[in-house]
Amino acid sequence: MSNVLHILIDQAKEKAESCLKAMAKTQQLIGQGDQKLAMLTQYETDCHTGLHNRASQGGITGLHLRNQNAFVGKISQAIEQQRQELAFLATTLTHQQQQYQLALHEQRKYEALVAREKRREAHKEAKRDQKMNDEYAARIARVHAAGELS
């Protein structure tokens, strides 16, 4: 039984390590996504500022305004997509954290069973040793008693 438990412990450890690797990858993607979102947001702000500056300096044509607004609209769509991607990654990370906790719980459960089995074996061995010591003491007492009777 102990061999089986050690195999299960090893499998649970591997699963926990796999979960940690997946979490690290997801956190890396979140970091990259945050950078991309910041870049897109800054770019959108720069486009608005540029449009405003250009309009205040000498005006712009209606065609240019329409094209610029369409371009900024595409940037806004990209920002929204990036936010959705980050929300998905955050949900994924939460799920991965739960899976990691489950793997750790499973590993600890099996380790507790192994520890319990070791305590039980130690208790059995202690009882066996005590019984042998008692028998030895009884034998010595009989030998001494027999020697005193002679």
XYZ file of N, CA, C and O in Angstrom:
600
model
N 0.828 -1.197 0.000
C 0.000 0.000 0.000
C 0.868 1.256 0.000
O 0.546 2.218 -0.668
N 1.952 1.199 0.717
C 2.831 2.361 0.819
C 3.397 2.751 -0.541
O 3.511 3.932 -0.840
N 3.756 1.750 -1.350
C 4.268 2.037 -2.696
C 3.234 2.790 -3.523
O 3.565 3.739 -4.227
N 2.001 2.337 -3.446
C 0.921 2.982 -4.191
C 0.760 4.428 -3.731
O 0.611 5.340 -4.558
N 0.823 4.642 -2.425
C 0.682 6.003 -1.906
C 1.836 6.894 -2.360
O 1.631 8.062 -2.694
N 3.032 6.349 -2.387
C 4.171 7.150 -2.855
C 4.013 7.506 -4.336
O 4.369 8.616 -4.745
N 3.488 6.594 -5.113
C 3.228 6.882 -6.527
C 2.179 7.986 -6.650
O 2.328 8.925 -7.433
N 1.132 7.894 -5.829
C 0.082 8.919 -5.855
C 0.628 10.273 -5.406
O 0.257 11.322 -5.962
N 1.511 10.268 -4.417
C 2.136 11.516 -3.961
C 2.957 12.125 -5.095
O 2.875 13.330 -5.355
N 3.738 11.294 -5.769
C 4.550 11.780 -6.887
C 3.677 12.371 -7.994
O 3.994 13.419 -8.557
N 2.568 11.692 -8.288
C 1.665 12.201 -9.325
C 1.050 13.531 -8.901
O 0.920 14.456 -9.718
N 0.670 13.644 -7.636
C 0.085 14.897 -7.140
C 1.126 16.016 -7.182
O 0.808 17.162 -7.530
N 2.387 15.699 -6.848
C 3.455 16.700 -6.926
C 3.646 17.169 -8.363
O 3.808 18.360 -8.617
N 3.647 16.211 -9.294
C 3.804 16.571 -10.713
C 2.653 17.457 -11.176
O 2.862 18.418 -11.918
N 1.457 17.124 -10.721
C 0.291 17.931 -11.105
C 0.420 19.343 -10.529
O 0.133 20.328 -11.219
N 0.859 19.452 -9.283
C 1.025 20.766 -8.654
C 2.101 21.567 -9.393
O 1.925 22.763 -9.648
N 3.203 20.912 -9.745
C 4.266 21.600 -10.487
C 3.770 22.051 -11.857
O 4.100 23.148 -12.312
N 2.977 21.213 -12.498
C 2.400 21.571 -13.791
C 1.486 22.786 -13.645
O 1.504 23.700 -14.490
N 0.701 22.805 -12.586
C -0.179 23.943 -12.331
C 0.641 25.218 -12.099
O 0.279 26.290 -12.598
N 1.746 25.088 -11.358
C 2.597 26.257 -11.114
C 3.177 26.799 -12.415
O 3.230 28.020 -12.620
N 3.602 25.897 -13.293
C 4.156 26.331 -14.582
C 3.087 27.040 -15.414
O 3.350 28.068 -16.034
N 1.880 26.483 -15.418
C 0.785 27.101 -16.172
C 0.446 28.472 -15.594
O 0.199 29.431 -16.344
N 0.455 28.571 -14.257
C 0.172 29.850 -13.620
C 1.252 30.882 -13.972
O 0.926 32.047 -14.243
N 2.497 30.459 -13.979
C 3.589 31.378 -14.325
C 3.434 31.878 -15.758
O 3.631 33.068 -16.040
N 3.077 30.975 -16.661
C 2.877 31.349 -18.067
C 1.714 32.343 -18.192
O 1.818 33.351 -18.903
N 0.624 32.062 -17.493
C -0.536 32.955 -17.539
C -0.188 34.324 -16.954
O -0.575 35.359 -17.505
N 0.561 34.329 -15.842
C 0.960 35.606 -15.252
C 1.868 36.388 -16.208
O 1.778 37.608 -16.287
N 2.721 35.679 -16.931
C 3.573 36.324 -17.924
C 2.717 36.945 -19.030
O 2.944 38.085 -19.441
N 1.701 36.193 -19.489
C 0.801 36.712 -20.523
C 0.023 37.921 -20.019
O -0.213 38.874 -20.768
N -0.363 37.894 -18.750
C -1.074 39.037 -18.162
C -0.160 40.256 -18.147
O -0.580 41.370 -18.496
N 1.093 40.060 -17.765
C 2.055 41.168 -17.767
C 2.231 41.752 -19.153
O 2.232 42.977 -19.334
N 2.369 40.877 -20.142
C 2.518 41.345 -21.527
C 1.243 42.052 -21.989
O 1.304 43.078 -22.679
N 0.099 41.497 -21.603
C -1.179 42.107 -21.978
C -1.369 43.468 -21.352
O -1.890 44.394 -21.995
N -0.943 43.603 -20.086
C -1.023 44.913 -19.425
C -0.160 45.939 -20.149
O -0.571 47.091 -20.335
N 1.028 45.510 -20.571
C 1.912 46.420 -21.313
C 1.279 46.822 -22.642
O 1.328 47.995 -23.036
N 0.698 45.849 -23.320
C 0.055 46.137 -24.606
C -1.124 47.090 -24.415
O -1.303 48.031 -25.200
N -1.914 46.862 -23.365
C -3.054 47.737 -23.084
C -2.569 49.155 -22.791
O -3.148 50.128 -23.293
N -1.520 49.269 -22.006
C -0.977 50.596 -21.695
C -0.492 51.286 -22.966
O -0.717 52.499 -23.154
N 0.169 50.520 -23.827
C 0.667 51.082 -25.078
C -0.499 51.556 -25.955
O -0.473 52.665 -26.497
N -1.527 50.719 -26.099
C -2.682 51.098 -26.916
C -3.398 52.317 -26.343
O -3.794 53.225 -27.091
N -3.548 52.349 -25.029
C -4.221 53.479 -24.385
C -3.423 54.758 -24.596
O -3.997 55.817 -24.900
N -2.109 54.662 -24.458
C -1.254 55.833 -24.685
C -1.339 56.286 -26.142
O -1.417 57.476 -26.428
N -1.353 55.320 -27.053
C -1.439 55.641 -28.480
C -2.765 56.336 -28.789
O -2.802 57.321 -29.537
N -3.843 55.846 -28.178
C -5.157 56.469 -28.376
C -5.135 57.912 -27.855
O -5.626 58.834 -28.511
N -4.553 58.095 -26.689
C -4.450 59.443 -26.106
C -3.621 60.359 -27.004
O -3.990 61.520 -27.240
N -2.515 59.817 -27.505
C -1.662 60.608 -28.404
C -2.418 61.005 -29.672
O -2.270 62.139 -30.159
N -3.210 60.094 -30.217
C -3.990 60.407 -31.422
C -5.009 61.499 -31.145
O -5.176 62.427 -31.956
N -5.697 61.408 -30.000
C -6.660 62.450 -29.635
C -5.953 63.797 -29.452
O -6.447 64.833 -29.931
N -4.825 63.768 -28.777
C -4.073 65.009 -28.539
C -3.587 65.597 -29.861
O -3.691 66.815 -30.084
N -3.062 64.757 -30.732
C -2.586 65.222 -32.043
C -3.704 65.825 -32.863
O -3.529 66.871 -33.516
N -4.866 65.168 -32.846
C -6.014 65.671 -33.590
C -6.450 67.027 -33.030
O -6.730 67.971 -33.784
N -6.489 67.112 -31.717
C -6.900 68.358 -31.072
C -5.896 69.482 -31.397
O -6.308 70.615 -31.728
N -4.628 69.176 -31.315
C -3.597 70.191 -31.616
C -3.687 70.642 -33.063
O -3.586 71.844 -33.360
N -3.854 69.713 -33.954
C -3.936 70.038 -35.377
C -5.177 70.890 -35.671
O -5.117 71.832 -36.463
N -6.277 70.515 -35.030
C -7.511 71.274 -35.247
C -7.389 72.683 -34.696
O -7.901 73.646 -35.288
N -6.718 72.843 -33.562
C -6.606 74.175 -32.955
C -5.583 75.056 -33.660
O -5.661 76.278 -33.586
N -4.640 74.457 -34.373
C -3.606 75.244 -35.047
C -4.047 75.782 -36.409
O -3.572 76.800 -36.852
N -4.869 75.075 -37.076
C -5.232 75.610 -38.384
C -6.423 74.909 -38.980
O -6.766 75.162 -40.129
N -6.986 74.032 -38.250
C -8.153 73.341 -38.754
C -7.768 72.112 -39.566
O -6.633 71.965 -40.017
N -8.757 71.255 -39.729
C -8.539 70.057 -40.524
C -9.743 69.844 -41.418
O -10.830 70.366 -41.157
N -9.531 69.086 -42.443
C -10.622 68.840 -43.379
C -11.564 67.797 -42.804
O -11.192 67.018 -41.913
N -12.758 67.795 -43.301
C -13.758 66.817 -42.860
C -13.317 65.392 -43.160
O -13.537 64.477 -42.363
N -12.684 65.197 -44.299
C -12.204 63.872 -44.682
C -11.128 63.400 -43.709
O -11.148 62.250 -43.261
N -10.219 64.293 -43.387
C -9.159 63.925 -42.447
C -9.744 63.619 -41.069
O -9.321 62.671 -40.401
N -10.733 64.416 -40.648
C -11.378 64.190 -39.361
C -12.069 62.828 -39.336
O -11.950 62.067 -38.369
N -12.778 62.513 -40.428
C -13.472 61.225 -40.509
C -12.464 60.067 -40.476
O -12.653 59.089 -39.765
N -11.391 60.199 -41.249
C -10.360 59.149 -41.279
C -9.697 58.984 -39.904
O -9.448 57.867 -39.443
N -9.417 60.117 -39.265
C -8.779 60.078 -37.950
C -9.713 59.434 -36.922
O -9.278 58.628 -36.106
N -10.994 59.789 -36.972
C -11.964 59.197 -36.037
C -12.116 57.694 -36.284
O -12.255 56.914 -35.335
N -12.092 57.277 -37.539
C -12.172 55.846 -37.853
C -10.941 55.126 -37.309
O -11.043 54.020 -36.748
N -9.775 55.761 -37.461
C -8.540 55.163 -36.961
C -8.575 55.040 -35.431
O -8.234 53.999 -34.867
N -9.014 56.084 -34.755
C -9.111 56.073 -33.295
C -10.154 55.038 -32.855
O -9.984 54.359 -31.839
N -11.216 54.899 -33.657
C -12.223 53.879 -33.356
C -11.623 52.469 -33.390
O -11.940 51.617 -32.563
N -10.743 52.227 -34.360
C -10.076 50.918 -34.447
C -9.151 50.706 -33.248
O -9.058 49.608 -32.718
N -8.503 51.769 -32.817
C -7.655 51.665 -31.629
C -8.519 51.357 -30.404
O -8.167 50.519 -29.578
N -9.675 52.010 -30.331
C -10.595 51.754 -29.215
C -11.065 50.299 -29.217
O -11.190 49.673 -28.154
N -11.335 49.763 -30.407
C -11.712 48.344 -30.508
C -10.574 47.444 -30.035
O -10.805 46.459 -29.328
N -9.368 47.783 -30.411
C -8.208 46.998 -29.991
C -8.048 47.055 -28.471
O -7.720 46.049 -27.827
N -8.310 48.216 -27.893
C -8.236 48.366 -26.435
C -9.283 47.480 -25.770
O -8.997 46.769 -24.795
N -10.494 47.492 -26.311
C -11.565 46.665 -25.739
C -11.226 45.178 -25.854
O -11.443 44.399 -24.914
N -10.701 44.771 -27.001
C -10.294 43.371 -27.177
C -9.208 43.001 -26.172
O -9.228 41.908 -25.605
N -8.282 43.914 -25.958
C -7.198 43.642 -25.008
C -7.747 43.519 -23.595
O -7.317 42.668 -22.831
N -8.709 44.349 -23.246
C -9.332 44.260 -21.914
C -10.057 42.924 -21.748
O -9.998 42.310 -20.684
N -10.746 42.493 -22.808
C -11.430 41.194 -22.756
C -10.418 40.060 -22.604
O -10.649 39.116 -21.845
N -9.313 40.163 -23.323
C -8.255 39.149 -23.218
C -7.692 39.102 -21.796
O -7.478 38.029 -21.233
N -7.481 40.265 -21.205
C -6.966 40.315 -19.835
C -7.980 39.747 -18.838
O -7.598 39.058 -17.892
N -9.249 40.008 -19.070
C -10.284 39.441 -18.195
C -10.296 37.920 -18.315
O -10.410 37.207 -17.305
N -10.161 37.427 -19.546
C -10.107 35.977 -19.760
C -8.888 35.375 -19.057
O -8.979 34.330 -18.410
N -7.742 36.038 -19.185
C -6.526 35.544 -18.540
C -6.654 35.566 -17.016
O -6.173 34.661 -16.336
N -7.321 36.587 -16.486
C -7.525 36.650 -15.038
C -8.405 35.494 -14.571
O -8.130 34.860 -13.536
N -9.448 35.181 -15.338
C -10.315 34.042 -15.019
C -9.531 32.740 -15.121
O -9.661 31.859 -14.260
N -8.704 32.634 -16.144
C -7.874 31.445 -16.327
C -6.927 31.277 -15.141
O -6.771 30.173 -14.616
N -6.317 32.366 -14.715
C -5.384 32.314 -13.588
C -6.104 31.870 -12.313
O -5.574 31.046 -11.558
N -7.295 32.382 -12.095
C -8.076 31.980 -10.917
C -8.361 30.483 -10.961
O -8.210 29.784 -9.946
N -8.744 29.990 -12.109
C -9.009 28.549 -12.267
C -7.727 27.744 -12.022
O -7.754 26.713 -11.347
N -6.619 28.221 -12.557
C -5.342 27.512 -12.362
C -4.947 27.504 -10.887
O -4.419 26.498 -10.394
N -5.200 28.596 -10.188
C -4.891 28.650 -8.755
C -5.736 27.638 -7.982
O -5.244 26.979 -7.068
N -7.002 27.503 -8.377
C -7.868 26.513 -7.734
C -7.362 25.097 -8.001
O -7.339 24.255 -7.091
N -6.941 24.837 -9.235
C -6.408 23.516 -9.582
C -5.131 23.230 -8.792
O -4.913 22.104 -8.339
N -4.317 24.240 -8.614
C -3.091 24.083 -7.835
C -3.425 23.743 -6.379
O -2.811 22.847 -5.792
N -4.391 24.456 -5.819
C -4.791 24.187 -4.432
C -5.336 22.761 -4.287
O -5.052 22.083 -3.299
N -6.105 22.320 -5.275
C -6.619 20.950 -5.240
C -5.484 19.930 -5.309
O -5.498 18.923 -4.588
N -4.507 20.190 -6.147
C -3.365 19.275 -6.271
C -2.576 19.230 -4.966
O -2.163 18.152 -4.520
N -2.380 20.381 -4.342
C -1.690 20.413 -3.052
C -2.478 19.664 -1.984
O -1.898 18.925 -1.183
N -3.774 19.862 -1.976
C -4.633 19.171 -1.007
C -4.523 17.659 -1.195
O -4.404 16.913 -0.220
N -4.564 17.226 -2.435
C -4.458 15.802 -2.742
C -3.100 15.262 -2.286
O -3.019 14.204 -1.665
N -2.049 16.007 -2.571
C -0.707 15.586 -2.166
C -0.623 15.469 -0.650
O -0.127 14.467 -0.117
N -1.123 16.441 0.070
C -1.079 16.428 1.545
C -1.911 15.286 2.104
O -1.547 14.688 3.118
N -3.025 15.002 1.435
C -3.885 13.903 1.881
C -3.114 12.588 1.809
O -3.122 11.801 2.762
N -2.430 12.353 0.704
C -1.665 11.120 0.553
C -0.480 11.088 1.514
O -0.151 10.034 2.071
N 0.154 12.232 1.721
C 1.267 12.281 2.666
C 0.789 11.978 4.080
O 1.495 11.309 4.852
N -0.411 12.435 4.419
C -0.975 12.138 5.739
C -1.231 10.643 5.881
O -1.007 10.061 6.954
N -1.695 10.011 4.812
C -1.913 8.561 4.863
C -0.605 7.813 5.064
O -0.538 6.852 5.839
N 0.444 8.252 4.395
C 1.757 7.619 4.562
C 2.248 7.815 5.995
O 2.745 6.876 6.627
N 2.096 9.023 6.521
C 2.527 9.300 7.891
C 1.738 8.448 8.883
O 2.303 7.908 9.845
N 0.438 8.320 8.648
C -0.401 7.502 9.523
C 0.053 6.041 9.472
O 0.139 5.365 10.494
N 0.377 5.568 8.277
C 0.840 4.188 8.128
C 2.172 3.987 8.855
O 2.372 2.976 9.526
N 3.060 4.973 8.761
C 4.344 4.886 9.462
C 4.150 4.864 10.973
O 4.820 4.105 11.676
N 3.231 5.687 11.481
C 2.950 5.690 12.928
C 2.376 4.358 13.370
O 2.750 3.828 14.419
N 1.500 3.808 12.542
C 0.885 2.513 12.867
C 1.967 1.423 12.898
O 1.984 0.596 13.803
N 2.864 1.436 11.935
C 3.949 0.446 11.897
C 4.877 0.622 13.099
O 5.311 -0.358 13.696
N 5.186 1.864 13.442
C 6.046 2.126 14.601
C 5.376 1.647 15.880
O 6.033 1.069 16.762
N 4.063 1.854 15.985
C 3.314 1.403 17.159
C 3.329 -0.119 17.241
O 3.533 -0.689 18.324
N 3.119 -0.775 16.097
C 3.157 -2.244 16.067
C 4.538 -2.751 16.489
O 4.648 -3.706 17.266
N 5.558 -2.105 15.968
C 6.918 -2.520 16.297
C 7.216 -2.295 17.775
O 7.840 -3.130 18.427
N 6.738 -1.185 18.317
C 6.940 -0.905 19.743
C 6.220 -1.948 20.593
O 6.770 -2.418 21.604
N 5.012 -2.320 20.186
C 4.271 -3.361 20.928
C 5.003 -4.692 20.851
O 5.104 -5.423 21.846
N 5.524 -5.006 19.668
C 6.263 -6.252 19.467
C 7.522 -6.267 20.343
O 7.819 -7.255 21.010
N 8.239 -5.138 20.358
C 9.432 -5.037 21.201
C 9.082 -5.161 22.679
O 9.785 -5.842 23.438
N 7.989 -4.522 23.071
C 7.567 -4.586 24.472
C 7.200 -6.020 24.850
O 7.565 -6.507 25.924
N 6.506 -6.700 23.949
C 6.120 -8.092 24.206
C 7.369 -8.952 24.342
O 7.455 -9.800 25.248
N 8.354 -8.765 23.460
C 9.592 -9.547 23.542
C 10.330 -9.240 24.841
O 10.846 -10.156 25.501
N 10.351 -7.967 25.240
C 11.003 -7.596 26.499
C 10.281 -8.210 27.694
O 10.926 -8.682 28.640
N 8.949 -8.199 27.651
C 8.171 -8.805 28.735
C 8.433 -10.301 28.816
O 8.610 -10.859 29.913
N 8.459 -10.963 27.650
C 8.729 -12.408 27.631
C 10.130 -12.694 28.148
O 10.350 -13.642 28.896
N 11.082 -11.852 27.749
C 12.456 -12.042 28.199
C 12.544 -11.846 29.707
O 13.188 -12.632 30.408
N 11.886 -10.808 30.217
C 11.895 -10.554 31.659
C 11.224 -11.693 32.408
O 11.694 -12.118 33.481
N 10.118 -12.219 31.849
C 9.415 -13.345 32.497
C 10.309 -14.576 32.503
O 10.364 -15.319 33.490
N 11.021 -14.834 31.428
C 11.924 -15.987 31.337
C 13.050 -15.859 32.374
O 13.399 -16.816 33.052
N 13.602 -14.659 32.478
C 14.669 -14.441 33.459
C 14.122 -14.646 34.869
O 14.768 -15.269 35.715
N 12.914 -14.148 35.108
C 12.302 -14.315 36.430
C 12.086 -15.799 36.722
O 12.319 -16.261 37.845
N 11.662 -16.587 35.709
C 11.471 -18.024 35.910
C 12.795 -18.725 36.190
O 12.891 -19.593 37.050
N 13.816 -18.306 35.456
C 15.137 -18.921 35.667
C 15.632 -18.613 37.086
O 16.143 -19.484 37.779
N 15.470 -17.392 37.514
C 15.893 -17.020 38.869
C 15.058 -17.763 39.908
O 15.585 -18.215 40.919
N 13.759 -17.850 39.666
C 12.866 -18.558 40.610
C 13.240 -20.031 40.652
O 13.256 -20.646 41.735
N 13.551 -20.624 39.519
C 13.924 -22.039 39.488
C 15.272 -22.227 40.170
O 15.494 -23.247 40.852
N 16.159 -21.264 40.010
C 17.463 -21.352 40.654
C 17.367 -21.215 42.166
O 18.112 -21.829 42.926
N 16.445 -20.451 42.660
C 16.252 -20.257 44.106
C 15.595 -21.486 44.718
O 15.821 -21.791 45.873
N 14.799 -22.210 43.939
C 14.123 -23.404 44.469
C 15.100 -24.572 44.625
O 14.896 -25.445 45.436
N 16.143 -24.582 43.871
C 17.053 -25.708 43.952
C 17.965 -25.703 45.104
O 18.249 -25.084 45.943
